[in-house]
Tab-separated table of C-alpha atoms in Angstrom:
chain	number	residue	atom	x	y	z
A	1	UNK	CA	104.193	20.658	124.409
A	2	UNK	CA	101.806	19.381	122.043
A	3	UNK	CA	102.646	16.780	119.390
A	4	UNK	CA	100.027	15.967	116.536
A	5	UNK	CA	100.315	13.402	114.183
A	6	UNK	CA	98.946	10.763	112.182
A	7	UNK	CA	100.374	7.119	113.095
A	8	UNK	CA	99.101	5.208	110.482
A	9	UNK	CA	95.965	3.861	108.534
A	10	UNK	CA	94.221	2.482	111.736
A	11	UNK	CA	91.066	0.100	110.887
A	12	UNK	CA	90.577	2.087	107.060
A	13	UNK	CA	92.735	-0.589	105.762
A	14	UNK	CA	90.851	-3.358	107.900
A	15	UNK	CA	86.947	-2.469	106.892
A	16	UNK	CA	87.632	-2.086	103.728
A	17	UNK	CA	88.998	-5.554	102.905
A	18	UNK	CA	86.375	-6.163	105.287
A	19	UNK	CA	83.756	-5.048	102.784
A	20	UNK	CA	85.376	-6.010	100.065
A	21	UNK	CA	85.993	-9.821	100.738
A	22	UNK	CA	83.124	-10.509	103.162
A	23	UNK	CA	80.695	-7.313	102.621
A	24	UNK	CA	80.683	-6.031	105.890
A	25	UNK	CA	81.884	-2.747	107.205
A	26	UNK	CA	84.785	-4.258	109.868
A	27	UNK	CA	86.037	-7.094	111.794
A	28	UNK	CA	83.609	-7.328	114.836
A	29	UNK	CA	85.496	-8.214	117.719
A	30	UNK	CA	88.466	-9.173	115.699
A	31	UNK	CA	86.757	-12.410	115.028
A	32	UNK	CA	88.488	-12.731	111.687
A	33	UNK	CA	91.922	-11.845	112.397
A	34	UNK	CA	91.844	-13.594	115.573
A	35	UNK	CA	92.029	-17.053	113.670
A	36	UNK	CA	94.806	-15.910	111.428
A	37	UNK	CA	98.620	-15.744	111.361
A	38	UNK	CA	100.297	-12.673	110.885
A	39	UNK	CA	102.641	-12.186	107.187
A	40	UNK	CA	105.562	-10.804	108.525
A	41	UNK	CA	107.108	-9.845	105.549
A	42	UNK	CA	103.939	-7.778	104.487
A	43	UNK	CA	104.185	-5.844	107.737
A	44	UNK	CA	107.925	-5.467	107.211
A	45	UNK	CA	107.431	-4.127	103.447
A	46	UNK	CA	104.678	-1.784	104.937
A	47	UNK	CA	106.569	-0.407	107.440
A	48	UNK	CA	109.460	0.556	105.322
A	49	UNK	CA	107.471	3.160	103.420
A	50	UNK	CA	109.309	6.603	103.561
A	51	UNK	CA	105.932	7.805	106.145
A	52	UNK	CA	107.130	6.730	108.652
A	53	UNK	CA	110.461	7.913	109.530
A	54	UNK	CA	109.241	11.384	108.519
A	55	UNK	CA	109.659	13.620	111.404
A	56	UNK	CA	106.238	15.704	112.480
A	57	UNK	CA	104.078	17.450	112.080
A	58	UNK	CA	102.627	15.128	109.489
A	59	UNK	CA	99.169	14.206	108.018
A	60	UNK	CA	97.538	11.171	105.992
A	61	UNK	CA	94.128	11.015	103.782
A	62	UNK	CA	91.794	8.288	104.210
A	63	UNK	CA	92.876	6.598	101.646
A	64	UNK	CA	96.529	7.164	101.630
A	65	UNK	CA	97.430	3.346	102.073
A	66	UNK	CA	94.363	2.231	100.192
A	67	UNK	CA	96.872	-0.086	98.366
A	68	UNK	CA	97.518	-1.981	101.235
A	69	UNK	CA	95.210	-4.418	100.563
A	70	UNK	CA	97.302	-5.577	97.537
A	71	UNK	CA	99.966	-6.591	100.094
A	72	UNK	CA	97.840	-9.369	101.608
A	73	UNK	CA	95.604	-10.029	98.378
A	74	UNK	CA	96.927	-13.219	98.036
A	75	UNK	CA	96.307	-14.404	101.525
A	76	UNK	CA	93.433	-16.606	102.847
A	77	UNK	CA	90.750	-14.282	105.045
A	78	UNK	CA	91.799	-14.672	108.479
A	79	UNK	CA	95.885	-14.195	107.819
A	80	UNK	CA	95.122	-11.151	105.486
A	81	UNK	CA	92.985	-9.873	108.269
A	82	UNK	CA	95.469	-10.351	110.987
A	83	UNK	CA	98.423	-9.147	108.884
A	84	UNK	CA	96.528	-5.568	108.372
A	85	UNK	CA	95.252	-5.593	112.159
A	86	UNK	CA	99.428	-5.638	113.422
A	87	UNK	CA	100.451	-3.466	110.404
A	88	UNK	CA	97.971	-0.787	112.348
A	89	UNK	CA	99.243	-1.830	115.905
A	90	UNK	CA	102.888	-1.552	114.474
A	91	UNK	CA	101.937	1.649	112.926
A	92	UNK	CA	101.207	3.673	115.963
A	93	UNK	CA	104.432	1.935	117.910
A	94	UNK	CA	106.614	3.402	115.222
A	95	UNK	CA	104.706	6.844	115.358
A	96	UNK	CA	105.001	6.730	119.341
A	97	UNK	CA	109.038	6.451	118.347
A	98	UNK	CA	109.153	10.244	117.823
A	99	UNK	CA	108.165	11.207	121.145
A	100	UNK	CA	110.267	12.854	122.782
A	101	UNK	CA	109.602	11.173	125.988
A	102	UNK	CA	108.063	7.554	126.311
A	103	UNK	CA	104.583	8.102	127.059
A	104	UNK	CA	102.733	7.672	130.284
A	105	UNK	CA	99.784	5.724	128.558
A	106	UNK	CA	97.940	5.435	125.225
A	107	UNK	CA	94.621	5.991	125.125
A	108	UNK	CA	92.365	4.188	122.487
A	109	UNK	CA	88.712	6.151	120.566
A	110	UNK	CA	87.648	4.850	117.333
A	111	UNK	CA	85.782	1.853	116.387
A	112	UNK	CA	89.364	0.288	117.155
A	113	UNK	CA	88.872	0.259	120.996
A	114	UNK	CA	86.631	-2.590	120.065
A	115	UNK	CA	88.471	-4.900	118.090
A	116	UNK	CA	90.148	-6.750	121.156
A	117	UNK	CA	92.650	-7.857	118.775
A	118	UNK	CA	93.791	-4.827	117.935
A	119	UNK	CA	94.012	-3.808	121.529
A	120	UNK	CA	95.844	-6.693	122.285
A	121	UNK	CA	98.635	-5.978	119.584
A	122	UNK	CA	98.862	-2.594	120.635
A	123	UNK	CA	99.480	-3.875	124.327
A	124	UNK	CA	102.313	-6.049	122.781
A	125	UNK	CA	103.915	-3.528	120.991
A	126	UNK	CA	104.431	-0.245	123.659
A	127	UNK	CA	105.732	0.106	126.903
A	128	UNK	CA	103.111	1.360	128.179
A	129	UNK	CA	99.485	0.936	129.475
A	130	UNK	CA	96.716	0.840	126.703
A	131	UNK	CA	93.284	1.863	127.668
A	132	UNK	CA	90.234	2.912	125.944
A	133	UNK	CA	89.262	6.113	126.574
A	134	UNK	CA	86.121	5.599	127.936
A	135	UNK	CA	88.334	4.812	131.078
A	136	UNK	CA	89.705	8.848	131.658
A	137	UNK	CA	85.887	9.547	131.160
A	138	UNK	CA	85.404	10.356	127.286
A	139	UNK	CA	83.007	9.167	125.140
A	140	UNK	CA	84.917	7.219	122.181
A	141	UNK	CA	82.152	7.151	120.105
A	142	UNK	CA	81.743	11.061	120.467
A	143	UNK	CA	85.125	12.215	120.692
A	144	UNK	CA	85.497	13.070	117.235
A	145	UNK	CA	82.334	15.113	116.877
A	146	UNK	CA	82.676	16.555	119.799
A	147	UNK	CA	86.139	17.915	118.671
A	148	UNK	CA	84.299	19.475	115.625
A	149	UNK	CA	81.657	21.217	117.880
A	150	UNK	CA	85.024	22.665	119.808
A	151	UNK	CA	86.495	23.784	116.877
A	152	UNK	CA	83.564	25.459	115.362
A	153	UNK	CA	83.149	27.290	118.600
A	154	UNK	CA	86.984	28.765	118.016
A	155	UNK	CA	86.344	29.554	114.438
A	156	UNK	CA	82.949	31.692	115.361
A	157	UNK	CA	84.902	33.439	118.100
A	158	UNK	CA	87.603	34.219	115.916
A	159	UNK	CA	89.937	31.771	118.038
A	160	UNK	CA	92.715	30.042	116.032
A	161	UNK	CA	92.329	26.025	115.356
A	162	UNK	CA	95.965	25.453	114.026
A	163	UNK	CA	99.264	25.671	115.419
A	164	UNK	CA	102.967	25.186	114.084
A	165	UNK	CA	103.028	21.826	116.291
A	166	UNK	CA	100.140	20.212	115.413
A	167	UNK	CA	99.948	21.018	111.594
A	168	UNK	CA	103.101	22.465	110.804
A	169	UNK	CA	101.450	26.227	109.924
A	170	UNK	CA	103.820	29.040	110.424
A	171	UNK	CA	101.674	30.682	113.201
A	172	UNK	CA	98.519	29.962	114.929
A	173	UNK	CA	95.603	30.373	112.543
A	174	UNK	CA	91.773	29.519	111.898
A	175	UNK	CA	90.005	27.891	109.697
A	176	UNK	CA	86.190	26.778	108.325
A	177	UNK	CA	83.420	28.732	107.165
A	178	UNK	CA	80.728	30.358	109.497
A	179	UNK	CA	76.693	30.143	107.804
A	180	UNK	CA	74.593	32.164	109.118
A	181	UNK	CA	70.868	30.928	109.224
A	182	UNK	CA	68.379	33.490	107.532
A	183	UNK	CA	64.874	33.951	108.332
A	184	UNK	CA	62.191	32.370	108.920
A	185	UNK	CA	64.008	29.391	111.027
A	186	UNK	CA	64.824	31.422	114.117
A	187	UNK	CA	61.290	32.483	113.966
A	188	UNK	CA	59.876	28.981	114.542
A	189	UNK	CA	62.093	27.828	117.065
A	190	UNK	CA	61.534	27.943	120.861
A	191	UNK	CA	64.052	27.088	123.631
A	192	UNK	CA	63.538	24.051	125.420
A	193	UNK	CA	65.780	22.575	128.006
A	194	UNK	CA	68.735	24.508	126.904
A	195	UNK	CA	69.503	23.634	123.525
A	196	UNK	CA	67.388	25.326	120.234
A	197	UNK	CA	64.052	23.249	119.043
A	198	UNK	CA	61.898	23.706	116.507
A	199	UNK	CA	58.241	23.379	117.508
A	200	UNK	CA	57.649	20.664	115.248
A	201	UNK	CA	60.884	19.112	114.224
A	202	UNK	CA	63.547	16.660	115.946
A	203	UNK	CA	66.756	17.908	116.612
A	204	UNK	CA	68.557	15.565	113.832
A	205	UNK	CA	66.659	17.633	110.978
A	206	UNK	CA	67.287	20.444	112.275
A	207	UNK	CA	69.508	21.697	109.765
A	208	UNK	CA	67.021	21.084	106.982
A	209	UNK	CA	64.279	23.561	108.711
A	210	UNK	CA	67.408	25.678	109.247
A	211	UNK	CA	67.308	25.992	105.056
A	212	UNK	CA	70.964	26.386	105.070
A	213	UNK	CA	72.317	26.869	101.242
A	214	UNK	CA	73.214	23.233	99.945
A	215	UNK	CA	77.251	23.982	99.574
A	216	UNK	CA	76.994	24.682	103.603
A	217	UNK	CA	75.250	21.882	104.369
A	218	UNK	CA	78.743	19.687	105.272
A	219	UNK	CA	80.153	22.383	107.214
A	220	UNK	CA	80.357	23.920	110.699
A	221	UNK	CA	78.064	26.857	111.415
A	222	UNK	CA	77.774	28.756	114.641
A	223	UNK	CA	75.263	31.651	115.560
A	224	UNK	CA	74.387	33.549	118.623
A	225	UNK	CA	70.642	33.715	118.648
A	226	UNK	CA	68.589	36.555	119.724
A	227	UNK	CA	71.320	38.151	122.330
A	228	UNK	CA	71.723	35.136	124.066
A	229	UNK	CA	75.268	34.601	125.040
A	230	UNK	CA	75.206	30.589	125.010
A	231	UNK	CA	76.712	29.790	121.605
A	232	UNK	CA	74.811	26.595	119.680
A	233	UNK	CA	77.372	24.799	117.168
A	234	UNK	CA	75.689	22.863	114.565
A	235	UNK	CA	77.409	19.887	112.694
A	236	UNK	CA	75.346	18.496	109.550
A	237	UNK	CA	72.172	19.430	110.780
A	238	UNK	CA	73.112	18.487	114.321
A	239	UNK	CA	73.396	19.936	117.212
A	240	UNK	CA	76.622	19.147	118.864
A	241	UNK	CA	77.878	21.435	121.219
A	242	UNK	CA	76.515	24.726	123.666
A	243	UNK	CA	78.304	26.789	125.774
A	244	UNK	CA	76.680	28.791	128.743
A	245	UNK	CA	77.833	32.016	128.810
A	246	UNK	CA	80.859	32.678	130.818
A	247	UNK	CA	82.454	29.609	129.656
A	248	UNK	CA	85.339	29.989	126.990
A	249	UNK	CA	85.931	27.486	124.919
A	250	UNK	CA	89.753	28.754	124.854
């Protein structure tokens, strides 16, 4: 069985007192927190909120626990830093609580898989081995937009992206928008070492010689060009993901 859920606010929390006290977009290497002292009450008042003892499937926004920062706003850098850094780590230990079974290991992808901190708290907190994913052979830099490209593949098959236990849906359904490209882009492109190039071009503006309409510009658009049966999934202009034919993305 599948279980899908949101944990916590992972490193949002983190950069953006990052950038908001020091400018910068995170805590490289956990240098900050790493010289701080964790509030305890802070993490205790976080942890209380009525998230996290609600039973999955369940979702968060970005910005759900953009208040957060007020919790540690009157701390000095480094403590505030830490505080946030093992409200994350104690996050995903309370998530991993409705499990069914302890897991086997916890794999880490995100920018968090750097902080060495973080990792480190996370080790602290779970019965279990914590690894970053990079070590079951996945990119953790790509995972995410790779998941897109799969998912836009499903949608332009007419294959279903949701499921009762991942999102809660009644029944398996789909979801996004397919664009289809007009003329004269397919005109102007040539195939080159598998993937869709335009003569003059490079791949990252692809979607602009592509002259998709504006409002399509953030979604996912597949399109099976000229009777090929390879299917080429674009992402914001980019080309993410190809299948050869024979291979179902099921």
């Amino acid at each position: 069985a599948l279980l899908a859920f949101d944990t916590g606010p992972a490193n949002a929390p983190i950069n953006d007192l990052m950038q908001a006290r020091l400018g910068k977009p995170y805590d490289a290497g956990g240098r900050i927190a790493s010289a701080g002292v964790v509030e305890t009450g802070a993490l205790e008042l976080f942890l209380a909120e009525p998230y996290f003892a609600k039973i999955p499937p369940k979702s968060l926004d970005r910005n759900d626990f953009s208040d957060m920062i007020e919790l540690v706003s009157e701390l000095a850098d480094p403590d505030a830093m830490a505080t946030l850094t093992a409200i994350s780590a104690a996050s995903v230990a309370q998530g991993l609580e409705h499990c069914p079974t302890p897991p086997v290991q916890v794999l880490v992808t995100g920018g968090g898989r750097h902080n060495p901190v973080l990792m480190e708290m996370l080790r602290v907190s779970l019965d279990c081995p914590v690894r970053p994913i990079e070590d079951v052979g996945l990119d953790g830099d790509m995972l995410e937009a790779q998941a897109f490209g799969y998912l836009a593949v499903r949608v332009a098959r007419g294959l279903p992206t949701s499921c009762p236990g991942t999102t809660g849906v009644r029944a398996c359904v789909g979801g996004g928008v397919v664009s289809v490209p007009t003329a004269p882009w397919n005109q102007r492109a040539v195939r080159w070492s598998g993937l869709f190039r335009p003569r003059h071009r490079t791949m990252p503006q692809l979607g602009r010689r592509m002259q998709v309409p504006p409002r399509n510009t953030d979604r996912t658009m597949g399109q099976q060009l000229w009777g090929h049966s390879d299917q080429i999934v674009f992402w914001k202009g980019r080309i993410l993901a190809q299948t050869k034919a024979g291979i179902d993305p099921t």
